[in-house]
Coordinates of C-alpha atoms (C1' of nucleotides) and ligand atoms in Angstrom, one line a residue:
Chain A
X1 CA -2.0 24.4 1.8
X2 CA -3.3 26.0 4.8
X3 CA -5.0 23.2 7.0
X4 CA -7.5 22.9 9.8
X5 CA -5.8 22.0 12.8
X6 CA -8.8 19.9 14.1
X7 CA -8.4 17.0 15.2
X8 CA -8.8 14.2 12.9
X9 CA -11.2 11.3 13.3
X10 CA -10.3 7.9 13.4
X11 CA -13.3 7.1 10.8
X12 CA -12.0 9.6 8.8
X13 CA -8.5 7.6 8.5
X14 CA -10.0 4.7 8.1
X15 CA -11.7 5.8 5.1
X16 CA -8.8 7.1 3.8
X17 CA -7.3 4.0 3.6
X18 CA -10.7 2.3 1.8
X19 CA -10.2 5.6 -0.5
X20 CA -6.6 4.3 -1.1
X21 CA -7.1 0.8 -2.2
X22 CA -10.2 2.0 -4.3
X23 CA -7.8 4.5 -6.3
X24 CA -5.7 1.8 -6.5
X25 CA -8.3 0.0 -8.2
X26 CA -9.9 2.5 -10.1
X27 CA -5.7 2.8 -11.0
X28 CA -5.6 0.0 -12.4
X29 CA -9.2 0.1 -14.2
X30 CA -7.4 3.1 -16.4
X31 CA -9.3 5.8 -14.4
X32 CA -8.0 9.3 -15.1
X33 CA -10.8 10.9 -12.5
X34 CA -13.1 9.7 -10.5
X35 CA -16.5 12.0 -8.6
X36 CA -17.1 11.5 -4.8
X37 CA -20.4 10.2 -5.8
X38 CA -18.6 7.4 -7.9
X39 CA -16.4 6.8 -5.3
X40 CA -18.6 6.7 -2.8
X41 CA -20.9 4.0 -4.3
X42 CA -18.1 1.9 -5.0
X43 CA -17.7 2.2 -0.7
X44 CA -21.0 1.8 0.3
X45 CA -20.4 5.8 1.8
X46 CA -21.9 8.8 0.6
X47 CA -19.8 11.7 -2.0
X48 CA -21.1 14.4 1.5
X49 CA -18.7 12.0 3.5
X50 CA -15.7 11.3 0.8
X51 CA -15.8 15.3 -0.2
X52 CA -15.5 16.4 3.7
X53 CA -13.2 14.3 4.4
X54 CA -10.5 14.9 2.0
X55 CA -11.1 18.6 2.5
X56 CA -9.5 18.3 6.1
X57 CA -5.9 18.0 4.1
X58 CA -6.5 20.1 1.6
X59 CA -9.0 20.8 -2.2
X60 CA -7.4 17.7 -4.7
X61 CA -10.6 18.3 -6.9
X62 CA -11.4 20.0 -10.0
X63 CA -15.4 21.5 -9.5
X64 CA -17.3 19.7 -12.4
X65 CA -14.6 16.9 -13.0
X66 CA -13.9 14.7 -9.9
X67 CA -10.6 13.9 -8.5
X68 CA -7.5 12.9 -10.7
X69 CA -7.1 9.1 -9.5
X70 CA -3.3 8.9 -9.7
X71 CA -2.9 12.2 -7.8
X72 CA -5.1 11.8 -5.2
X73 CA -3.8 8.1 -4.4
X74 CA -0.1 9.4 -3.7
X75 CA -1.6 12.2 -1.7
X76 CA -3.6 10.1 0.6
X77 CA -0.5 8.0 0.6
X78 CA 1.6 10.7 1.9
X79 CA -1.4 11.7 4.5
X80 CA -1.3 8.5 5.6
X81 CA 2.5 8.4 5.6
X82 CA 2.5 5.2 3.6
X83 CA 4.6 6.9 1.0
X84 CA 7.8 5.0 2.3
X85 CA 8.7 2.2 4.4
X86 CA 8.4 1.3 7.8
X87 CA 10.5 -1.3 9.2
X88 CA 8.5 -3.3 11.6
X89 CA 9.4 -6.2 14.1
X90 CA 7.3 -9.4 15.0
X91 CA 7.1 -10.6 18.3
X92 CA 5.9 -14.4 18.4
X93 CA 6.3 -16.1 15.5
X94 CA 2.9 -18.8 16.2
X95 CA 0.3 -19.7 14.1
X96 CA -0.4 -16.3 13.8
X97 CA 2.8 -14.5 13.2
X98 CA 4.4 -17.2 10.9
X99 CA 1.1 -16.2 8.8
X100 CA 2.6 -12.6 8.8
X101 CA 5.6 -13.3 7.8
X102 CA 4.9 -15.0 4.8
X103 CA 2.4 -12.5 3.9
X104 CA 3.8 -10.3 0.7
X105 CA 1.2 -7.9 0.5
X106 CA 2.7 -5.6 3.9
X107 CA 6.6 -6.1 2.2
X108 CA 5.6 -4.6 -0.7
X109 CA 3.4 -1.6 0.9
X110 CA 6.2 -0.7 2.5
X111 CA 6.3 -2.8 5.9
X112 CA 9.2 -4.9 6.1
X113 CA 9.4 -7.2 8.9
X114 CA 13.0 -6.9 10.0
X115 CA 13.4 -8.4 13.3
X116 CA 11.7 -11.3 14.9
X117 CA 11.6 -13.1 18.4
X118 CA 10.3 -15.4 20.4
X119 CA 11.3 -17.4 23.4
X120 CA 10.7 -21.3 22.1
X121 CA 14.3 -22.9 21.9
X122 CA 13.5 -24.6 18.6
X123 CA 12.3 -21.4 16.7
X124 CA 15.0 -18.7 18.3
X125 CA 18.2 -19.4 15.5
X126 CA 15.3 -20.5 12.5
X127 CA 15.0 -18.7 9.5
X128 CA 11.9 -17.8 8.5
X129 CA 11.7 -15.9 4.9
X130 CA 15.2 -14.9 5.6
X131 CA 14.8 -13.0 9.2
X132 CA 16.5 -15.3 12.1
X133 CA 14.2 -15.7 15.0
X134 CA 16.0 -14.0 17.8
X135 CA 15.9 -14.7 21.5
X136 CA 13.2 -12.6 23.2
X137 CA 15.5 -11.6 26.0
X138 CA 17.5 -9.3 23.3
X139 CA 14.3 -7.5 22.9
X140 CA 15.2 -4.4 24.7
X141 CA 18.4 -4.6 23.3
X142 CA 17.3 -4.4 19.5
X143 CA 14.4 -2.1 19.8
X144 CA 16.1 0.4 21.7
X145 CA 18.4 1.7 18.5
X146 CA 15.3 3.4 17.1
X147 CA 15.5 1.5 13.4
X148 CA 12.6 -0.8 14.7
X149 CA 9.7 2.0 14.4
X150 CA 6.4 -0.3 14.7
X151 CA 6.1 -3.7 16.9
X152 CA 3.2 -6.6 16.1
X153 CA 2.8 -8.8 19.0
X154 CA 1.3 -12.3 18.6
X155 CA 2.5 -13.9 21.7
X156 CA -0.5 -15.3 24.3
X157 CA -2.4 -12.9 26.3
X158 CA -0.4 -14.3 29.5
X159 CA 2.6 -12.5 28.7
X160 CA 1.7 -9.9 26.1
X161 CA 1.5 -6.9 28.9
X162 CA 5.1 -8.0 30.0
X163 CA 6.6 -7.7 26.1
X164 CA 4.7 -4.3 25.9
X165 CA 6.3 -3.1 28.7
X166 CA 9.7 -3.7 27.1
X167 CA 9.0 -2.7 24.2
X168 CA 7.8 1.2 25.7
X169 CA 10.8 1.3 27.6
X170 CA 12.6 0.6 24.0
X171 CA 11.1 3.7 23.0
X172 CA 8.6 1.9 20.5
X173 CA 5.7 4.2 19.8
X174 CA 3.1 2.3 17.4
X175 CA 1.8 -1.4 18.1
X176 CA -0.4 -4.0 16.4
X177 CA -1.7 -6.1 19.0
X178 CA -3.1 -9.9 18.0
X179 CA -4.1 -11.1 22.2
X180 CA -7.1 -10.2 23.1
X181 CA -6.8 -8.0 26.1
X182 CA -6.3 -4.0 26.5
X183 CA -2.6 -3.3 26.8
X184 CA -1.8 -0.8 29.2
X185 CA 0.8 2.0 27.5
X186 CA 1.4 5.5 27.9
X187 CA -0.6 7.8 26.3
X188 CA 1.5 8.7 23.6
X189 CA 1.8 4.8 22.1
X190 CA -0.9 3.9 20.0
X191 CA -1.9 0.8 20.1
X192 CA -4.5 -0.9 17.4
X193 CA -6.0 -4.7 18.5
X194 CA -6.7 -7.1 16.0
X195 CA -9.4 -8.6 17.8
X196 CA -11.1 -11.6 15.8
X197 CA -12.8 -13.1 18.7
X198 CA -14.8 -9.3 19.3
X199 CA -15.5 -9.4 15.7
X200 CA -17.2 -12.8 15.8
X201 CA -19.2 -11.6 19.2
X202 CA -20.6 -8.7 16.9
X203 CA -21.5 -11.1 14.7
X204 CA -23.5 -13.3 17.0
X205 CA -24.9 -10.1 18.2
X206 CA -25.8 -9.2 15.1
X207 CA -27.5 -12.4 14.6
X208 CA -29.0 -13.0 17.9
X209 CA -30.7 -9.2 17.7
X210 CA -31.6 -8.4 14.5
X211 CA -33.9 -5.5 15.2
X212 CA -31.2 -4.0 17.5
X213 CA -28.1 -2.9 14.3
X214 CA -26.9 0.3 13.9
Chain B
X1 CA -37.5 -5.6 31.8
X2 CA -39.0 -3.1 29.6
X3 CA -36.3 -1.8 26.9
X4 CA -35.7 1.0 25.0
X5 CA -35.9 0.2 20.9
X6 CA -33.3 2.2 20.2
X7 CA -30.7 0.8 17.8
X8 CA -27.4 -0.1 20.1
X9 CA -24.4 1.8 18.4
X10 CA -21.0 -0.1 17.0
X11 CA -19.2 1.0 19.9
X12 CA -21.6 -0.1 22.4
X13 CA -21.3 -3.6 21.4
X14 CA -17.5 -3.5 20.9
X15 CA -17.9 -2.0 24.7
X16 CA -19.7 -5.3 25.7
X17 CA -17.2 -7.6 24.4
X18 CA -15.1 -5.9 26.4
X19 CA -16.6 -5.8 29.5
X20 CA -17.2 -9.4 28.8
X21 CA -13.7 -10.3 28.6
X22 CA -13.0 -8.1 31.8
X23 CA -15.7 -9.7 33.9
X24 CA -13.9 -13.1 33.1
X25 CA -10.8 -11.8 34.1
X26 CA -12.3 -10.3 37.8
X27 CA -14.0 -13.8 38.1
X28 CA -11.1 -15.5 37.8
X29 CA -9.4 -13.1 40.6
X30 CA -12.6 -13.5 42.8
X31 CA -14.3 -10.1 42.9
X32 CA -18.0 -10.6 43.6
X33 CA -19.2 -7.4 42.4
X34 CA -17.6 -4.6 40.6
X35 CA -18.4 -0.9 40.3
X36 CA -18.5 1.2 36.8
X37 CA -15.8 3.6 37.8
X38 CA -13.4 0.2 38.9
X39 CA -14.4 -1.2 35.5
X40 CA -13.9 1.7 33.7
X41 CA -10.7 2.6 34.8
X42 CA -9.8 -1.4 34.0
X43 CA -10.7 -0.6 30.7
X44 CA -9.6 3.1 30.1
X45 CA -13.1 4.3 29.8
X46 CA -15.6 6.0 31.6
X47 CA -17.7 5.1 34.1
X48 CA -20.9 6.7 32.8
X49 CA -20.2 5.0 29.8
X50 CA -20.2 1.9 31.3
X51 CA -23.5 2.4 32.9
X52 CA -25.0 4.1 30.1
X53 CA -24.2 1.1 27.8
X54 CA -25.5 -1.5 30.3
X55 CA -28.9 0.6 30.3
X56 CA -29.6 0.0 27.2
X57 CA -30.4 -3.3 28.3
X58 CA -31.9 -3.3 31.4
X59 CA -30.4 -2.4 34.8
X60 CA -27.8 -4.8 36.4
X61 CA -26.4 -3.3 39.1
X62 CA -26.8 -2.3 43.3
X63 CA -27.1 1.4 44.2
X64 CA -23.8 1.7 46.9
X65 CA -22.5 -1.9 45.4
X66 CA -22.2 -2.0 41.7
X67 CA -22.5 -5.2 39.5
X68 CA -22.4 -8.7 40.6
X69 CA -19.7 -9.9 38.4
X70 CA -21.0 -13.2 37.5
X71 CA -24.2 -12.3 36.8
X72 CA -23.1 -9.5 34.7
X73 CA -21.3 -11.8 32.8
X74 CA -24.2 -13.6 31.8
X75 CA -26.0 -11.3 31.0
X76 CA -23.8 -9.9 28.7
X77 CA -23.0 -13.3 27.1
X78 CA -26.8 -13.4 26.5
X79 CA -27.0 -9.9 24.8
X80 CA -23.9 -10.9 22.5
X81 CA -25.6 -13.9 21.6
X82 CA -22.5 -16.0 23.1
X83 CA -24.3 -18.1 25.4
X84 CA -24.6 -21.0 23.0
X85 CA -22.6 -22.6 20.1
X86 CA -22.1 -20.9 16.9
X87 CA -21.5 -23.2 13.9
X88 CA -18.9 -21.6 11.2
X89 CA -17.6 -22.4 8.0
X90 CA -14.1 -21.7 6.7
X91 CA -12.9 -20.6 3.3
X92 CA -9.6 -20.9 2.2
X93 CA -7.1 -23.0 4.6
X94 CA -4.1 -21.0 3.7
X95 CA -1.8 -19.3 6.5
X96 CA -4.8 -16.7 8.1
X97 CA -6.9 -20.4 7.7
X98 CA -4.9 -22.7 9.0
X99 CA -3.6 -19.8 12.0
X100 CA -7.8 -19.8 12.8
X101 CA -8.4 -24.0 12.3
X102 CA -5.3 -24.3 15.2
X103 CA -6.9 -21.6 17.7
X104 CA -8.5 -23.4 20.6
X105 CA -9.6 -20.0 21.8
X106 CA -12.9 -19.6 19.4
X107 CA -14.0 -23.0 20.0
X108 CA -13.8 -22.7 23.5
X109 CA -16.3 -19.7 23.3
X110 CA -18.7 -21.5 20.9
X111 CA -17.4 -20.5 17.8
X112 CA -17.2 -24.3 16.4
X113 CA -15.5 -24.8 12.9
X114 CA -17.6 -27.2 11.3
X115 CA -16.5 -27.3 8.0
X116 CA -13.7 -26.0 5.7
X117 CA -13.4 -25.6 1.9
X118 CA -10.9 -24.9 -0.4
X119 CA -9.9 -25.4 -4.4
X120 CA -6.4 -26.3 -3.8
X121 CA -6.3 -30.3 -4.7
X122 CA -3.6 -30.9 -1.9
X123 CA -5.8 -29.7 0.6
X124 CA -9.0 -31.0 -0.5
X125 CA -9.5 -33.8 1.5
X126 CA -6.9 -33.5 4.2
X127 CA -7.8 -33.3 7.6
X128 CA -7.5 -30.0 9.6
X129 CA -8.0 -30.7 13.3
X130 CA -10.4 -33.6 12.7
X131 CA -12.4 -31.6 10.1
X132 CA -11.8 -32.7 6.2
X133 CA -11.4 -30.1 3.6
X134 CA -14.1 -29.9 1.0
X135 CA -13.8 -29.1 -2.5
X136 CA -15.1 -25.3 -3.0
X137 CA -17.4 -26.6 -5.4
X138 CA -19.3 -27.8 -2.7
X139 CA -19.9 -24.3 -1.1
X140 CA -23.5 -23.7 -1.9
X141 CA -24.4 -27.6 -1.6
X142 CA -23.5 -27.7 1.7
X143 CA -24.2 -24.5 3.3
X144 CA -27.7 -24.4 1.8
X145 CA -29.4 -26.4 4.7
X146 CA -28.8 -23.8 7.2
X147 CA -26.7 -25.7 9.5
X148 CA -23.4 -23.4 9.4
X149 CA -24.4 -19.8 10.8
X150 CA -21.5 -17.8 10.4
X151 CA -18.5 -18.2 7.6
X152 CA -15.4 -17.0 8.0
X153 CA -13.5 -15.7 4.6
X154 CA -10.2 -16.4 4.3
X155 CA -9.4 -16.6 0.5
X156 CA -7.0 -14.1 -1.6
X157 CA -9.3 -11.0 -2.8
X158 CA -9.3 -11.8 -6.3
X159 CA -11.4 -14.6 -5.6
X160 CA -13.2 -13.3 -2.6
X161 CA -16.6 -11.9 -4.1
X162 CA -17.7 -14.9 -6.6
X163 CA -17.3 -16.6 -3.0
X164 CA -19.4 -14.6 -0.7
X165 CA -22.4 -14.1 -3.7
X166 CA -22.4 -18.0 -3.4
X167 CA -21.8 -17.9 0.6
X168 CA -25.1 -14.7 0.7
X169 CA -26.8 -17.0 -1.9
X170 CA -26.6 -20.1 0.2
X171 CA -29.0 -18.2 2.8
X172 CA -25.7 -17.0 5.3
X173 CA -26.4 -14.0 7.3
X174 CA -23.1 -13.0 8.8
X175 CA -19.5 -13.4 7.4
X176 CA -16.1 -12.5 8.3
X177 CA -13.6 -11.3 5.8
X178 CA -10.3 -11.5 6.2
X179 CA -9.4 -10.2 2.3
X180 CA -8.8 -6.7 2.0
X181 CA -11.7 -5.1 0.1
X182 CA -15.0 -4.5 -0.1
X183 CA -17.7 -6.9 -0.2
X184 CA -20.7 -6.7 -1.7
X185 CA -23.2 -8.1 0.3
X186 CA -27.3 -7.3 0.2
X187 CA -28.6 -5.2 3.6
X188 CA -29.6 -8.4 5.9
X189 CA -26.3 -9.8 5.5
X190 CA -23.5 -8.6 7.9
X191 CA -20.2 -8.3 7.3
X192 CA -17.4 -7.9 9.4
X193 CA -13.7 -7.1 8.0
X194 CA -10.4 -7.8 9.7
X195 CA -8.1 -5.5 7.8
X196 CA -4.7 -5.6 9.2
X197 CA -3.1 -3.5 6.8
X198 CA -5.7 -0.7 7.6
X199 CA -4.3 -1.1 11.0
X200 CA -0.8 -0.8 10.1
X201 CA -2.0 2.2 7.7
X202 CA -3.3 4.1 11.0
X203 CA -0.3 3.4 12.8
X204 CA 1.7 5.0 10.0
X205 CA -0.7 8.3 10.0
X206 CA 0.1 8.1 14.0
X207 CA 3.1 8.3 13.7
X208 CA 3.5 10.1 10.6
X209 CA 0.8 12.7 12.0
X210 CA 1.2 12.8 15.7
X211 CA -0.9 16.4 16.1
X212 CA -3.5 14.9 14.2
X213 CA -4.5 12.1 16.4
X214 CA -7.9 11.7 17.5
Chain C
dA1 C1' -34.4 5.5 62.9
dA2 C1' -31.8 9.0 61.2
dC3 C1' -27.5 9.6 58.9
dC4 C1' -23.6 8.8 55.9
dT5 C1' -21.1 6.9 52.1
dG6 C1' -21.0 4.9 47.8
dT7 C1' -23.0 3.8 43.5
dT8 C1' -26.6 3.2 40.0
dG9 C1' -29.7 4.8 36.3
dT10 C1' -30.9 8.5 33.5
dG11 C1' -32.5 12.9 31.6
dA12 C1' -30.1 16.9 29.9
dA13 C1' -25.9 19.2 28.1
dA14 C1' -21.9 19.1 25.6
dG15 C1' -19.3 17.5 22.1
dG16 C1' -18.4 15.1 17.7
dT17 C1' -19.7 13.2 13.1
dT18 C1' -22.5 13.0 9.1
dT19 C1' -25.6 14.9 5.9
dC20 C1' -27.6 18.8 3.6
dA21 C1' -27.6 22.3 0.4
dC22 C1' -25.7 25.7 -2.3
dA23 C1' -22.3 29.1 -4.0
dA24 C1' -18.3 28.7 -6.7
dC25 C1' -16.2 26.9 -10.2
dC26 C1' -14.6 24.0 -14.5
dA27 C1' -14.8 22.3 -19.2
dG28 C1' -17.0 21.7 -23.2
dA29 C1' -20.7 23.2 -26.6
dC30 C1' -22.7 26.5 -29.3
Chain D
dG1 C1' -18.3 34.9 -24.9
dT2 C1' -22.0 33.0 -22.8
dC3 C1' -24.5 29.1 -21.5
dT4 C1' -25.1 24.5 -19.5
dG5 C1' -24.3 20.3 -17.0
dG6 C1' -21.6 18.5 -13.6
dT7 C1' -18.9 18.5 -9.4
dT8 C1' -16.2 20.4 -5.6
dG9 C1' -15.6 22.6 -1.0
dT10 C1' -17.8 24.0 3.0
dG11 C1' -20.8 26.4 6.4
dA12 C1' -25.0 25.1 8.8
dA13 C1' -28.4 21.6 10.2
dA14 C1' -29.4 17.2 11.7
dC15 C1' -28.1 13.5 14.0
dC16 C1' -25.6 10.5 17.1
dT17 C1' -22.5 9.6 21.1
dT18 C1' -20.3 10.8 25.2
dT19 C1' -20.1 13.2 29.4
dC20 C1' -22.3 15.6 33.2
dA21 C1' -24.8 15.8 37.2
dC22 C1' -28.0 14.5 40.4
dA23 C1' -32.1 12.1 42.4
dA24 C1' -32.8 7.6 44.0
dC25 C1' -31.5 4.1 46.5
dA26 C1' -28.6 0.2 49.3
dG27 C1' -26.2 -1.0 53.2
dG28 C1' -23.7 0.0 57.0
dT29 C1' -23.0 2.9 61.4
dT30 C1' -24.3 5.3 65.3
Ligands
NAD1 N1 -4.4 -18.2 15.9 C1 -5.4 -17.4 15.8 O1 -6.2 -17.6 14.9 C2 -5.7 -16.3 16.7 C3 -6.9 -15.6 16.6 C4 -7.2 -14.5 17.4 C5 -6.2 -14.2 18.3 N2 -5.1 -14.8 18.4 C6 -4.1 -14.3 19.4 O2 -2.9 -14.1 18.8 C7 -1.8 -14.4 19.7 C8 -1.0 -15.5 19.1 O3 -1.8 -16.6 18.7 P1 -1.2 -17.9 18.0 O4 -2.3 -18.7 17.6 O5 -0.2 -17.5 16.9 O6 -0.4 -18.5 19.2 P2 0.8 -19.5 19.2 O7 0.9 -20.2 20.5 O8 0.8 -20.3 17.9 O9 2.1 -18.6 19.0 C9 2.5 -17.8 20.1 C10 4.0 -17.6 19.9 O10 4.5 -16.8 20.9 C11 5.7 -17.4 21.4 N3 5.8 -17.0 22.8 C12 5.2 -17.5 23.9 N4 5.6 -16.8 25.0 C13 6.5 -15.9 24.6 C14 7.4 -15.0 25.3 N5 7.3 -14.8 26.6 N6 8.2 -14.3 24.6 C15 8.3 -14.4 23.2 N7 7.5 -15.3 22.5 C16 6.7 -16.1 23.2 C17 5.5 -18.9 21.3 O11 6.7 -19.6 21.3 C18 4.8 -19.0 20.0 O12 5.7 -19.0 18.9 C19 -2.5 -14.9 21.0 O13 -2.6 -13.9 21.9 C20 -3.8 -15.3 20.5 O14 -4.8 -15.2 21.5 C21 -4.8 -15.9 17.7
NAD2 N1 -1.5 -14.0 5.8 C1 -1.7 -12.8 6.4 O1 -1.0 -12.4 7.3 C2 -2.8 -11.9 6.0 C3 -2.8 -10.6 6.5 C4 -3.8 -9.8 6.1 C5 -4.7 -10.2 5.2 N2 -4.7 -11.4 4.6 C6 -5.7 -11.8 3.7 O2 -6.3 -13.0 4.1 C7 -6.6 -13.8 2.9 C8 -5.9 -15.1 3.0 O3 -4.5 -14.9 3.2 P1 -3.5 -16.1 3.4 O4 -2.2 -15.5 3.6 O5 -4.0 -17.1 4.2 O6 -3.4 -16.6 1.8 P2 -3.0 -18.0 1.4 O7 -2.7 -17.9 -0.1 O8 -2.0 -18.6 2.3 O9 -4.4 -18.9 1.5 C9 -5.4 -18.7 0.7 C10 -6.2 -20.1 0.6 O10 -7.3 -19.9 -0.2 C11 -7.4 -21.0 -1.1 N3 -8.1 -20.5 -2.3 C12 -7.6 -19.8 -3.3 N4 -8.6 -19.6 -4.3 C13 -9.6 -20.3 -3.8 C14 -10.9 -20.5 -4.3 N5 -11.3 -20.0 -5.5 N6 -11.8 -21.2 -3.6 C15 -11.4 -21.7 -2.4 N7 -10.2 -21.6 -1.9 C16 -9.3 -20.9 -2.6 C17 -5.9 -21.3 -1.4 O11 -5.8 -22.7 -1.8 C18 -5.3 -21.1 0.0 O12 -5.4 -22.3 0.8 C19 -6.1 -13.0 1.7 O13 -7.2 -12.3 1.2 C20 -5.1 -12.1 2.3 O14 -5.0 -10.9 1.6 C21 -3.7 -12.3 5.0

DNA sequence: AACCTGTTGTGAAAGGTTTCACAACCAGAC
DNA sequence: GTCTGGTTGTGAAACCTTTCACAACAGGTT
């Protein structure tokens, strides 16, 4: 499978991962095949859009029949390196991050919370779903063996820049980030914000200036 | 202030929430006026962009100076729409729900939880930070007046589409989803989708894929 | 008042993404 | 074996976003 070396979007991989839970769907509705144009209407995206961009990694059609459901799920799965585990650590177990942890769906694709801390006297030594909170001053410590391969952090803004810094120096290379602020990292840590409070300003955007959407 | 009637790009708008969020923070450290390349680099973008993206809306800024800082501020809290309250709805007070009810943050920026609803009989009725939790029966009843501008989705996905055809129904323009999928929602309704596991899937491709990056 | 430094606002160029459009192909029918 | 309807894979075109580059200007200095 000879593939294009370009770049890929990051629209692209996010559509791979709609494209993944909608095989999964179409999975479980007994699909053997589906068309781009099928799967694109199911997506709101067009068959142009779902055609190009599976053709970055490679051709998983057949002309004239669609895409075999089953086969094209595990490939996107393996594109997306989804096809395995990744063992993850949680860094302020809060209203947020307790939420997390008792969140199934992440375990069973394959990210399994391993390690938790925080630096509130009552939760360090808890259990929570059968990970004990550790003290946030062993962070270093435990990231730095490399088993720890992706780090959410849900402390406050205040001191989220501080943990990140710790958690670079550990080596850590991917981070799901819940404060609302730009972390500062190197250039070869990604970093993805779940920003809720930017979603609800495009909202009121949205609201506020009809005339002006994309 | 004659303006262009060009529809303002996804990105721009993410762009101004962040500039908002910056020109808070350089208030709070007493800079009077800031220039696009300061900002910029603040931010890890460029300053053209920065410029560019405030032209779309009129022009802010002080050849030699840059931006008053304040005044840029509310100026972009009146293009997002923020400058005002913004009554929501919940759906579902489960862990994202209850992680959401507890957050002074949203409040404090005018995003004012005014009601929650559920189906669960032992939350029905219980009070969540002063508000009671109404029975999801009474969805369409009591969104129908007009009073609530913006829901917030919080439910498991199986469930999540009956609710939003009632929520769209009920006359609500702009929702937030927190269940994975897809909703289908007619053109004049927006919806915004807070997918954390399509986060954690694009950290996985990162580091699965780390040519590939964008 | 002329000059210098710094910065904006913005057309134009470059770069990137999406859509178009069609040759190439597959499977089933006849 | 050939035809037909349907669909992929992909260059090229269209469209959109970002970056460049500079005239226009503000404010301070001499
Ligand atoms: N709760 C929400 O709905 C919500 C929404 C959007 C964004 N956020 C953001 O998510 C983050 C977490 O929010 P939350 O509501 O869960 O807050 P929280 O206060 O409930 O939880 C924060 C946790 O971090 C821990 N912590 C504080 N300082 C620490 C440190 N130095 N080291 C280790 N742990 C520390 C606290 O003990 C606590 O357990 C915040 O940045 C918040 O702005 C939260
Ligand atoms: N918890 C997380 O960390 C997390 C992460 C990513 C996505 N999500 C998504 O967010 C959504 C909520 O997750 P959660 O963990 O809070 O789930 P949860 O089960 O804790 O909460 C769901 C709530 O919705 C209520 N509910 C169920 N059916 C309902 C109905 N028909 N009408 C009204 N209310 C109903 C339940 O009573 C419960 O209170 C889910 O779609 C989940 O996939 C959660």
């Amino acid at each position: 499978m000879a593939r294009s070396l370009r770049r890929i979007s990051e629209s692209t991989i996010h559509r791979l991962s709609i494209y993944y839970r909608a095989l999964n769907q179409l999975e479980r509705e007994n699909y053997e095949t589906i068309s781009s144009k099928e799967l694109a209407k199911r997506e709101k995206l067009t068959p142009a859009q779902v055609r190009k961009d599976l053709s970055f990694f490679g051709s998983f059609g057949t002309r004239g029949l669609g895409y075999p459901v089953g086969e094209l799920r595990n490939k996107i799965a393996e594109i997306l390196g989804i096809n395995r585990t990744w063992n993850v650590a949680l860094v302020g177990v809060g209203n947020i991050g307790s939420a997390l942890v008792s969140y199934k769906e992440f375990q069973k694709q394959g990210f399994k919370i391993k390690k938790i801390f925080d630096n509130d006297q009552r939760k360090i030594g808890s259990n929570h779903k059968g990970i004990v909170v550790s003290d946030i001053k062993k962070l270093f410590e435990e990231l730095k063996d490399g088993e720890i391969e992706i780090v959410v952090v849900a402390v406050p803004a205040t001191v989220a820049q501080i943990i990140v810094d710790d958690i670079v120096r550990a080596g850590i290379k991917a981070i799901l980030n819940f404060a609302p602020m730009n972390l500062k990292v190197p250039d070869d840590v990604e970093v993805r914000n779940e920003n809720m409070a930017m979603e609800l300003e495009y909202l009121s955007f949205s609201l506020s200036n009809d005339s002006l959407r994309p």
